CSV table of C-alpha atoms in Angstrom, one decimal:
chain,number,residue,atom,x,y,z
A,1,UNK,CA,12.4,30.5,20.6
A,2,UNK,CA,11.8,26.7,19.8
A,3,UNK,CA,8.3,26.9,22.2
A,4,UNK,CA,7.1,29.6,20.2
A,5,UNK,CA,8.0,27.5,16.7
A,6,UNK,CA,6.6,24.5,18.1
A,7,UNK,CA,3.5,26.5,19.3
A,8,UNK,CA,3.0,28.0,15.7
A,9,UNK,CA,3.5,24.6,13.8
A,10,UNK,CA,0.8,23.8,15.9
A,11,UNK,CA,-1.6,26.4,14.8
A,12,UNK,CA,-0.4,25.9,11.2
A,13,UNK,CA,-1.9,21.8,11.6
A,14,UNK,CA,-5.3,23.3,13.5
A,15,UNK,CA,-7.5,22.7,10.4
A,16,UNK,CA,-6.2,19.3,9.8
A,17,UNK,CA,-6.9,18.6,13.6
A,18,UNK,CA,-10.3,19.6,13.2
A,19,UNK,CA,-11.0,17.2,10.3
A,20,UNK,CA,-9.8,14.4,12.6
A,21,UNK,CA,-12.1,15.6,15.1
A,22,UNK,CA,-15.1,16.0,13.0
A,23,UNK,CA,-15.1,12.7,10.7
A,24,UNK,CA,-14.6,9.9,12.9
A,25,UNK,CA,-13.2,7.5,10.1
A,26,UNK,CA,-9.9,9.8,9.7
A,27,UNK,CA,-7.4,8.2,12.1
A,28,UNK,CA,-5.1,10.4,13.9
A,29,UNK,CA,-2.0,8.6,12.9
A,30,UNK,CA,-0.6,6.5,10.3
A,31,UNK,CA,0.6,3.4,12.4
A,32,UNK,CA,-1.3,1.0,10.1
A,33,UNK,CA,0.6,2.0,6.8
A,34,UNK,CA,4.0,2.6,8.6
A,35,UNK,CA,3.5,-1.3,10.0
A,36,UNK,CA,2.8,-2.7,6.2
A,37,UNK,CA,5.6,-0.4,4.8
A,38,UNK,CA,8.4,-1.4,7.6
A,39,UNK,CA,9.7,-4.7,5.6
A,40,UNK,CA,10.2,-2.5,2.7
A,41,UNK,CA,12.2,0.3,4.7
A,42,UNK,CA,14.3,-2.4,6.3
A,43,UNK,CA,15.2,-4.3,2.8
A,44,UNK,CA,15.9,-1.1,1.3
A,45,UNK,CA,19.4,-1.1,1.7
A,46,UNK,CA,19.5,-4.7,0.2
A,47,UNK,CA,17.3,-3.5,-2.9
A,48,UNK,CA,19.9,-0.6,-3.7
A,49,UNK,CA,21.6,-3.6,-5.7
A,50,UNK,CA,18.6,-4.7,-7.9
A,51,UNK,CA,21.1,-4.8,-10.7
A,52,UNK,CA,19.6,-1.7,-12.5
A,53,UNK,CA,17.0,1.1,-12.5
A,54,UNK,CA,14.3,-1.5,-14.1
A,55,UNK,CA,15.0,-4.1,-11.8
A,56,UNK,CA,14.4,-1.8,-9.0
A,57,UNK,CA,11.4,-0.6,-10.6
A,58,UNK,CA,10.0,-4.3,-11.1
A,59,UNK,CA,10.9,-4.9,-7.4
A,60,UNK,CA,9.0,-1.9,-6.1
A,61,UNK,CA,6.0,-2.4,-8.5
A,62,UNK,CA,5.6,-6.3,-7.3
A,63,UNK,CA,6.2,-4.9,-3.6
A,64,UNK,CA,3.4,-2.9,-4.3
A,65,UNK,CA,0.9,-5.4,-5.3
A,66,UNK,CA,1.9,-7.6,-2.3
A,67,UNK,CA,0.9,-5.0,0.0
A,68,UNK,CA,-2.2,-4.1,-2.0
A,69,UNK,CA,-3.3,-7.6,-1.8
A,70,UNK,CA,-2.5,-7.9,1.9
A,71,UNK,CA,-4.4,-4.4,2.5
A,72,UNK,CA,-7.2,-5.9,0.4
A,73,UNK,CA,-7.6,-9.3,2.6
A,74,UNK,CA,-6.1,-11.5,0.4
A,75,UNK,CA,-3.0,-14.0,0.7
A,76,UNK,CA,-0.4,-12.6,-1.4
A,77,UNK,CA,0.8,-15.9,-2.6
A,78,UNK,CA,-2.3,-17.5,-3.7
A,79,UNK,CA,-3.3,-14.0,-5.1
A,80,UNK,CA,-0.3,-14.0,-6.9
A,81,UNK,CA,-0.6,-17.7,-8.2
A,82,UNK,CA,-4.1,-16.7,-9.6
A,83,UNK,CA,-2.9,-13.7,-11.5
A,84,UNK,CA,0.3,-15.2,-12.9
A,85,UNK,CA,-1.9,-18.0,-14.2
A,86,UNK,CA,-4.2,-15.8,-15.8
A,87,UNK,CA,-2.2,-12.8,-16.9
A,88,UNK,CA,-1.5,-14.0,-20.1
A,89,UNK,CA,-5.2,-14.4,-20.9
A,90,UNK,CA,-5.9,-11.3,-20.6
A,91,UNK,CA,-6.5,-8.7,-23.4
A,92,UNK,CA,-8.6,-5.9,-22.5
A,93,UNK,CA,-8.5,-3.3,-19.9
A,94,UNK,CA,-11.6,-5.0,-18.2
A,95,UNK,CA,-9.6,-8.6,-17.8
A,96,UNK,CA,-6.6,-6.7,-16.4
A,97,UNK,CA,-8.3,-4.9,-13.8
A,98,UNK,CA,-10.2,-7.9,-12.5
A,99,UNK,CA,-6.8,-9.2,-11.6
A,100,UNK,CA,-5.9,-6.2,-9.4
A,101,UNK,CA,-6.1,-7.1,-5.6
A,102,UNK,CA,-8.9,-4.5,-4.9
A,103,UNK,CA,-11.0,-5.7,-7.6
A,104,UNK,CA,-10.7,-9.6,-7.7
A,105,UNK,CA,-13.4,-11.8,-6.8
A,106,UNK,CA,-12.4,-13.4,-3.5
A,107,UNK,CA,-14.1,-16.6,-4.6
A,108,UNK,CA,-11.8,-17.4,-7.3
A,109,UNK,CA,-8.9,-17.7,-4.6
A,110,UNK,CA,-10.2,-20.4,-2.8
């Protein structure tokens, strides 16, 4: 019955539960990421009208950068202004990488 299926499912997840219990850094839920992507999920229907697949891909890339900036403790608008002013001057892989939210020198955004 349904209870048997639920128990079978729970037993199948047992190794994952043990990881959670053995490693204190692992959280039992993903609420933090759910809260971060909620605006994206709410706006998803609006973005169906991006005009073309390339426009939708560009929107998704930009949104990903904004969420990554927030996740790294940066103010997204300040980070984006900084990056857009310096992106044309970047020419090496290291220079491009230094502009990513997870690698940027925070003191440069002040």
